[in-house]
mmCIF file with all atom_site columns, C-alpha atoms in Angstrom:
data_model
loop_
_atom_site.group_PDB
_atom_site.id
_atom_site.type_symbol
_atom_site.label_atom_id
_atom_site.label_alt_id
_atom_site.label_comp_id
_atom_site.label_asym_id
_atom_site.label_entity_id
_atom_site.label_seq_id
_atom_site.pdbx_PDB_ins_code
_atom_site.Cartn_x
_atom_site.Cartn_y
_atom_site.Cartn_z
_atom_site.occupancy
_atom_site.B_iso_or_equiv
_atom_site.pdbx_formal_charge
_atom_site.auth_seq_id
_atom_site.auth_comp_id
_atom_site.auth_asym_id
_atom_site.auth_atom_id
_atom_site.pdbx_PDB_model_num
ATOM 1  C CA . UNK A 1 1  ? -0.988  -5.666  0.139   1.00 85.00 ? 862 UNK A CA 1
ATOM 2  C CA . UNK A 1 2  ? 2.255   -7.504  -0.577  1.00 86.00 ? 863 UNK A CA 1
ATOM 3  C CA . UNK A 1 3  ? 5.023   -5.829  -2.578  1.00 86.00 ? 864 UNK A CA 1
ATOM 4  C CA . UNK A 1 4  ? 7.568   -8.188  -4.190  1.00 89.00 ? 865 UNK A CA 1
ATOM 5  C CA . UNK A 1 5  ? 10.883  -6.780  -5.447  1.00 89.00 ? 866 UNK A CA 1
ATOM 6  C CA . UNK A 1 6  ? 14.595  -7.538  -5.807  1.00 90.00 ? 867 UNK A CA 1
ATOM 7  C CA . UNK A 1 7  ? 16.973  -5.854  -3.342  1.00 87.00 ? 868 UNK A CA 1
ATOM 8  C CA . UNK A 1 8  ? 20.086  -6.947  -5.203  1.00 83.00 ? 869 UNK A CA 1
ATOM 9  C CA . UNK A 1 9  ? 20.462  -9.325  -8.089  1.00 86.00 ? 870 UNK A CA 1
ATOM 10 C CA . UNK A 1 10 ? 19.079  -12.681 -6.948  1.00 89.00 ? 871 UNK A CA 1
ATOM 11 C CA . UNK A 1 11 ? 17.934  -11.433 -3.481  1.00 91.00 ? 872 UNK A CA 1
ATOM 12 C CA . UNK A 1 12 ? 14.115  -11.497 -3.430  1.00 92.00 ? 873 UNK A CA 1
ATOM 13 C CA . UNK A 1 13 ? 12.249  -9.371  -0.894  1.00 93.00 ? 874 UNK A CA 1
ATOM 14 C CA . UNK A 1 14 ? 8.616   -8.928  0.078   1.00 93.00 ? 875 UNK A CA 1
ATOM 15 C CA . UNK A 1 15 ? 7.025   -6.191  2.170   1.00 93.00 ? 876 UNK A CA 1
ATOM 16 C CA . UNK A 1 16 ? 3.539   -6.914  3.487   1.00 94.00 ? 877 UNK A CA 1
ATOM 17 C CA . UNK A 1 17 ? 1.355   -3.953  4.423   1.00 91.00 ? 878 UNK A CA 1
ATOM 18 C CA . UNK A 1 18 ? -1.652  -4.435  6.713   1.00 95.00 ? 879 UNK A CA 1
ATOM 19 C CA . UNK A 1 19 ? -4.269  -1.783  7.339   1.00 95.00 ? 880 UNK A CA 1
ATOM 20 C CA . UNK A 1 20 ? -7.885  -0.848  7.887   1.00 95.00 ? 881 UNK A CA 1
ATOM 21 C CA . UNK A 1 21 ? -10.416 0.936   5.699   1.00 91.00 ? 882 UNK A CA 1
ATOM 22 C CA . UNK A 1 22 ? -11.707 4.233   6.995   1.00 90.00 ? 883 UNK A CA 1
ATOM 23 C CA . UNK A 1 23 ? -14.536 6.303   5.553   1.00 87.00 ? 884 UNK A CA 1
ATOM 24 C CA . UNK A 1 24 ? -13.721 10.005  5.131   1.00 78.00 ? 885 UNK A CA 1
ATOM 25 C CA . UNK A 1 25 ? -15.573 13.019  3.762   1.00 71.00 ? 886 UNK A CA 1
ATOM 26 C CA . UNK A 1 26 ? -14.716 14.246  0.300   1.00 61.00 ? 887 UNK A CA 1
ATOM 27 C CA . UNK A 1 27 ? -14.397 17.838  -0.898  1.00 60.00 ? 888 UNK A CA 1
ATOM 28 C CA . UNK A 1 28 ? -16.752 20.167  1.000   1.00 62.00 ? 889 UNK A CA 1
ATOM 29 C CA . UNK A 1 29 ? -17.999 17.176  3.003   1.00 60.00 ? 890 UNK A CA 1
ATOM 30 C CA . UNK A 1 30 ? -20.427 16.183  0.262   1.00 60.00 ? 891 UNK A CA 1
ATOM 31 C CA . UNK A 1 31 ? -19.262 12.654  -0.535  1.00 67.00 ? 892 UNK A CA 1
ATOM 32 C CA . UNK A 1 32 ? -17.613 9.776   1.248   1.00 74.00 ? 893 UNK A CA 1
ATOM 33 C CA . UNK A 1 33 ? -14.224 8.434   0.277   1.00 82.00 ? 894 UNK A CA 1
ATOM 34 C CA . UNK A 1 34 ? -12.401 5.345   1.484   1.00 88.00 ? 895 UNK A CA 1
ATOM 35 C CA . UNK A 1 35 ? -8.914  5.598   2.924   1.00 91.00 ? 896 UNK A CA 1
ATOM 36 C CA . UNK A 1 36 ? -6.439  2.886   3.914   1.00 92.00 ? 897 UNK A CA 1
ATOM 37 C CA . UNK A 1 37 ? -4.766  3.534   7.254   1.00 93.00 ? 898 UNK A CA 1
ATOM 38 C CA . UNK A 1 38 ? -1.739  1.256   7.477   1.00 93.00 ? 899 UNK A CA 1
ATOM 39 C CA . UNK A 1 39 ? -1.354  -0.429  10.861  1.00 95.00 ? 900 UNK A CA 1
ATOM 40 C CA . UNK A 1 40 ? 1.555   -2.847  10.426  1.00 95.00 ? 901 UNK A CA 1
ATOM 41 C CA . UNK A 1 41 ? 4.380   -3.821  8.072   1.00 95.00 ? 902 UNK A CA 1
ATOM 42 C CA . UNK A 1 42 ? 6.579   -6.867  7.712   1.00 96.00 ? 903 UNK A CA 1
ATOM 43 C CA . UNK A 1 43 ? 9.531   -7.558  5.420   1.00 95.00 ? 904 UNK A CA 1
ATOM 44 C CA . UNK A 1 44 ? 10.948  -10.909 4.328   1.00 95.00 ? 905 UNK A CA 1
ATOM 45 C CA . UNK A 1 45 ? 14.363  -11.124 2.693   1.00 94.00 ? 906 UNK A CA 1
ATOM 46 C CA . UNK A 1 46 ? 15.850  -14.541 1.873   1.00 88.00 ? 907 UNK A CA 1
ATOM 47 C CA . UNK A 1 47 ? 13.537  -16.229 4.401   1.00 89.00 ? 908 UNK A CA 1
ATOM 48 C CA . UNK A 1 48 ? 14.338  -13.818 7.266   1.00 94.00 ? 909 UNK A CA 1
ATOM 49 C CA . UNK A 1 49 ? 11.366  -11.804 8.597   1.00 95.00 ? 910 UNK A CA 1
ATOM 50 C CA . UNK A 1 50 ? 11.588  -8.310  10.067  1.00 95.00 ? 911 UNK A CA 1
ATOM 51 C CA . UNK A 1 51 ? 8.586   -6.823  11.833  1.00 95.00 ? 912 UNK A CA 1
ATOM 52 C CA . UNK A 1 52 ? 8.087   -3.098  11.144  1.00 95.00 ? 913 UNK A CA 1
ATOM 53 C CA . UNK A 1 53 ? 11.221  -2.470  9.056   1.00 93.00 ? 914 UNK A CA 1
ATOM 54 C CA . UNK A 1 54 ? 12.268  1.202   9.194   1.00 92.00 ? 915 UNK A CA 1
ATOM 55 C CA . UNK A 1 55 ? 12.005  1.778   5.407   1.00 84.00 ? 916 UNK A CA 1
ATOM 56 C CA . UNK A 1 56 ? 8.383   0.588   5.345   1.00 88.00 ? 917 UNK A CA 1
ATOM 57 C CA . UNK A 1 57 ? 7.424   2.258   8.620   1.00 89.00 ? 918 UNK A CA 1
ATOM 58 C CA . UNK A 1 58 ? 8.322   5.669   7.221   1.00 87.00 ? 919 UNK A CA 1
ATOM 59 C CA . UNK A 1 59 ? 5.991   5.111   4.249   1.00 85.00 ? 920 UNK A CA 1
ATOM 60 C CA . UNK A 1 60 ? 3.282   3.570   6.456   1.00 89.00 ? 921 UNK A CA 1
ATOM 61 C CA . UNK A 1 61 ? 2.650   6.902   8.184   1.00 90.00 ? 922 UNK A CA 1
ATOM 62 C CA . UNK A 1 62 ? 0.954   8.358   5.076   1.00 88.00 ? 923 UNK A CA 1
ATOM 63 C CA . UNK A 1 63 ? -2.566  7.003   4.426   1.00 89.00 ? 924 UNK A CA 1
ATOM 64 C CA . UNK A 1 64 ? -3.670  6.007   0.933   1.00 89.00 ? 925 UNK A CA 1
ATOM 65 C CA . UNK A 1 65 ? -6.956  7.332   -0.449  1.00 90.00 ? 926 UNK A CA 1
ATOM 66 C CA . UNK A 1 66 ? -8.958  5.052   -2.729  1.00 89.00 ? 927 UNK A CA 1
ATOM 67 C CA . UNK A 1 67 ? -9.624  7.378   -5.639  1.00 88.00 ? 928 UNK A CA 1
ATOM 68 C CA . UNK A 1 68 ? -11.289 4.849   -7.947  1.00 86.00 ? 929 UNK A CA 1
ATOM 69 C CA . UNK A 1 69 ? -12.557 1.301   -7.550  1.00 85.00 ? 930 UNK A CA 1
ATOM 70 C CA . UNK A 1 70 ? -14.530 0.364   -10.637 1.00 85.00 ? 931 UNK A CA 1
ATOM 71 C CA . UNK A 1 71 ? -14.618 -2.338  -13.295 1.00 85.00 ? 932 UNK A CA 1
ATOM 72 C CA . UNK A 1 72 ? -11.596 -4.199  -11.914 1.00 84.00 ? 933 UNK A CA 1
ATOM 73 C CA . UNK A 1 73 ? -9.452  -1.091  -11.500 1.00 88.00 ? 934 UNK A CA 1
ATOM 74 C CA . UNK A 1 74 ? -8.171  0.225   -8.189  1.00 87.00 ? 935 UNK A CA 1
ATOM 75 C CA . UNK A 1 75 ? -6.520  3.649   -8.056  1.00 89.00 ? 936 UNK A CA 1
ATOM 76 C CA . UNK A 1 76 ? -4.750  4.662   -4.826  1.00 89.00 ? 937 UNK A CA 1
ATOM 77 C CA . UNK A 1 77 ? -3.273  8.062   -4.003  1.00 90.00 ? 938 UNK A CA 1
ATOM 78 C CA . UNK A 1 78 ? -0.662  8.382   -1.245  1.00 86.00 ? 939 UNK A CA 1
ATOM 79 C CA . UNK A 1 79 ? -0.908  11.882  0.182   1.00 80.00 ? 940 UNK A CA 1
ATOM 80 C CA . UNK A 1 80 ? 0.274   14.314  -2.464  1.00 79.00 ? 941 UNK A CA 1
ATOM 81 C CA . UNK A 1 81 ? 3.221   12.096  -3.377  1.00 80.00 ? 942 UNK A CA 1
ATOM 82 C CA . UNK A 1 82 ? 1.940   9.790   -6.077  1.00 84.00 ? 943 UNK A CA 1
ATOM 83 C CA . UNK A 1 83 ? -0.620  7.380   -7.469  1.00 88.00 ? 944 UNK A CA 1
ATOM 84 C CA . UNK A 1 84 ? -0.619  3.573   -7.674  1.00 85.00 ? 945 UNK A CA 1
ATOM 85 C CA . UNK A 1 85 ? -2.974  1.717   -10.033 1.00 86.00 ? 946 UNK A CA 1
ATOM 86 C CA . UNK A 1 86 ? -3.980  -1.943  -10.116 1.00 82.00 ? 947 UNK A CA 1
ATOM 87 C CA . UNK A 1 87 ? -5.949  -3.405  -12.997 1.00 84.00 ? 948 UNK A CA 1
ATOM 88 C CA . UNK A 1 88 ? -7.322  -6.916  -12.576 1.00 77.00 ? 949 UNK A CA 1
ATOM 89 C CA . UNK A 1 89 ? -7.508  -7.371  -16.348 1.00 75.00 ? 950 UNK A CA 1
ATOM 90 C CA . UNK A 1 90 ? -3.759  -6.822  -16.786 1.00 62.00 ? 951 UNK A CA 1
ATOM 91 C CA . UNK A 1 91 ? -2.621  -9.252  -14.098 1.00 53.00 ? 952 UNK A CA 1
#
Protein backbone atom coordinates (compact mmCIF):
# COMPACT_ATOMS: atom_id res chain seq x y z
CA UNK A 1 0.00 0.00 0.00
CA UNK A 2 1.31 3.48 -0.78
CA UNK A 3 0.16 6.47 1.26
CA UNK A 4 0.60 9.89 -0.41
CA UNK A 5 0.40 13.05 1.72
CA UNK A 6 1.84 16.54 2.16
CA UNK A 7 4.35 17.05 5.00
CA UNK A 8 4.38 20.82 4.63
CA UNK A 9 2.86 23.00 1.97
CA UNK A 10 4.39 21.93 -1.35
CA UNK A 11 6.47 19.04 0.14
CA UNK A 12 4.99 15.77 -1.16
CA UNK A 13 5.69 12.53 0.70
CA UNK A 14 4.91 8.88 0.12
CA UNK A 15 5.14 5.97 2.55
CA UNK A 16 5.10 2.50 1.01
CA UNK A 17 4.03 -0.40 3.22
CA UNK A 18 4.93 -3.97 2.26
CA UNK A 19 3.53 -7.03 3.97
CA UNK A 20 2.22 -10.57 3.77
CA UNK A 21 -1.25 -12.03 4.14
CA UNK A 22 -1.76 -14.40 7.02
CA UNK A 23 -4.82 -16.53 7.71
CA UNK A 24 -6.08 -16.36 11.31
CA UNK A 25 -8.99 -17.88 13.20
CA UNK A 26 -12.01 -15.72 13.91
CA UNK A 27 -14.09 -15.58 17.09
CA UNK A 28 -14.19 -18.97 18.85
CA UNK A 29 -12.00 -20.41 16.09
CA UNK A 30 -14.99 -20.97 13.82
CA UNK A 31 -14.03 -18.89 10.79
CA UNK A 32 -10.89 -17.78 9.03
CA UNK A 33 -9.90 -14.15 8.71
CA UNK A 34 -7.11 -12.56 6.70
CA UNK A 35 -4.56 -10.33 8.37
CA UNK A 36 -1.82 -8.16 6.88
CA UNK A 37 1.49 -8.46 8.70
CA UNK A 38 3.66 -5.54 7.64
CA UNK A 39 7.26 -6.50 6.89
CA UNK A 40 8.86 -3.33 5.53
CA UNK A 41 8.32 0.41 5.07
CA UNK A 42 9.91 3.06 2.91
CA UNK A 43 9.38 6.82 2.77
CA UNK A 44 10.13 9.21 -0.08
CA UNK A 45 10.19 12.96 0.51
CA UNK A 46 11.22 15.30 -2.32
CA UNK A 47 13.00 12.44 -4.12
CA UNK A 48 14.97 11.27 -1.05
CA UNK A 49 14.24 7.69 0.10
CA UNK A 50 14.42 6.49 3.70
CA UNK A 51 14.22 2.78 4.45
CA UNK A 52 12.20 1.95 7.58
CA UNK A 53 11.48 5.51 8.76
CA UNK A 54 10.80 5.61 12.52
CA UNK A 55 7.27 7.10 12.19
CA UNK A 56 6.15 4.27 9.90
CA UNK A 57 8.00 1.54 11.79
CA UNK A 58 6.04 2.31 14.95
CA UNK A 59 2.75 1.86 13.06
CA UNK A 60 4.05 -1.21 11.21
CA UNK A 61 4.16 -3.24 14.43
CA UNK A 62 0.35 -3.48 14.58
CA UNK A 63 -1.18 -5.91 12.05
CA UNK A 64 -4.27 -4.97 10.05
CA UNK A 65 -7.22 -7.37 9.92
CA UNK A 66 -9.22 -7.54 6.70
CA UNK A 67 -12.74 -7.16 8.03
CA UNK A 68 -14.54 -6.98 4.69
CA UNK A 69 -13.54 -7.55 1.08
CA UNK A 70 -16.66 -7.57 -1.06
CA UNK A 71 -18.06 -5.83 -4.12
CA UNK A 72 -15.05 -3.55 -4.57
CA UNK A 73 -14.86 -2.53 -0.92
CA UNK A 74 -11.95 -3.29 1.39
CA UNK A 75 -12.31 -2.62 5.12
CA UNK A 76 -9.18 -2.86 7.29
CA UNK A 77 -9.00 -2.66 11.08
CA UNK A 78 -5.70 -1.82 12.79
CA UNK A 79 -5.75 -3.41 16.23
CA UNK A 80 -8.33 -1.60 18.32
CA UNK A 81 -7.18 1.79 17.05
CA UNK A 82 -9.24 2.45 13.96
CA UNK A 83 -10.66 1.41 10.61
CA UNK A 84 -9.57 2.26 7.06
CA UNK A 85 -11.92 1.74 4.09
CA UNK A 86 -11.19 1.65 0.37
CA UNK A 87 -13.95 1.64 -2.21
CA UNK A 88 -12.99 0.95 -5.81
CA UNK A 89 -16.13 2.70 -7.06
CA UNK A 90 -15.17 6.01 -5.42
CA UNK A 91 -11.61 6.16 -6.74
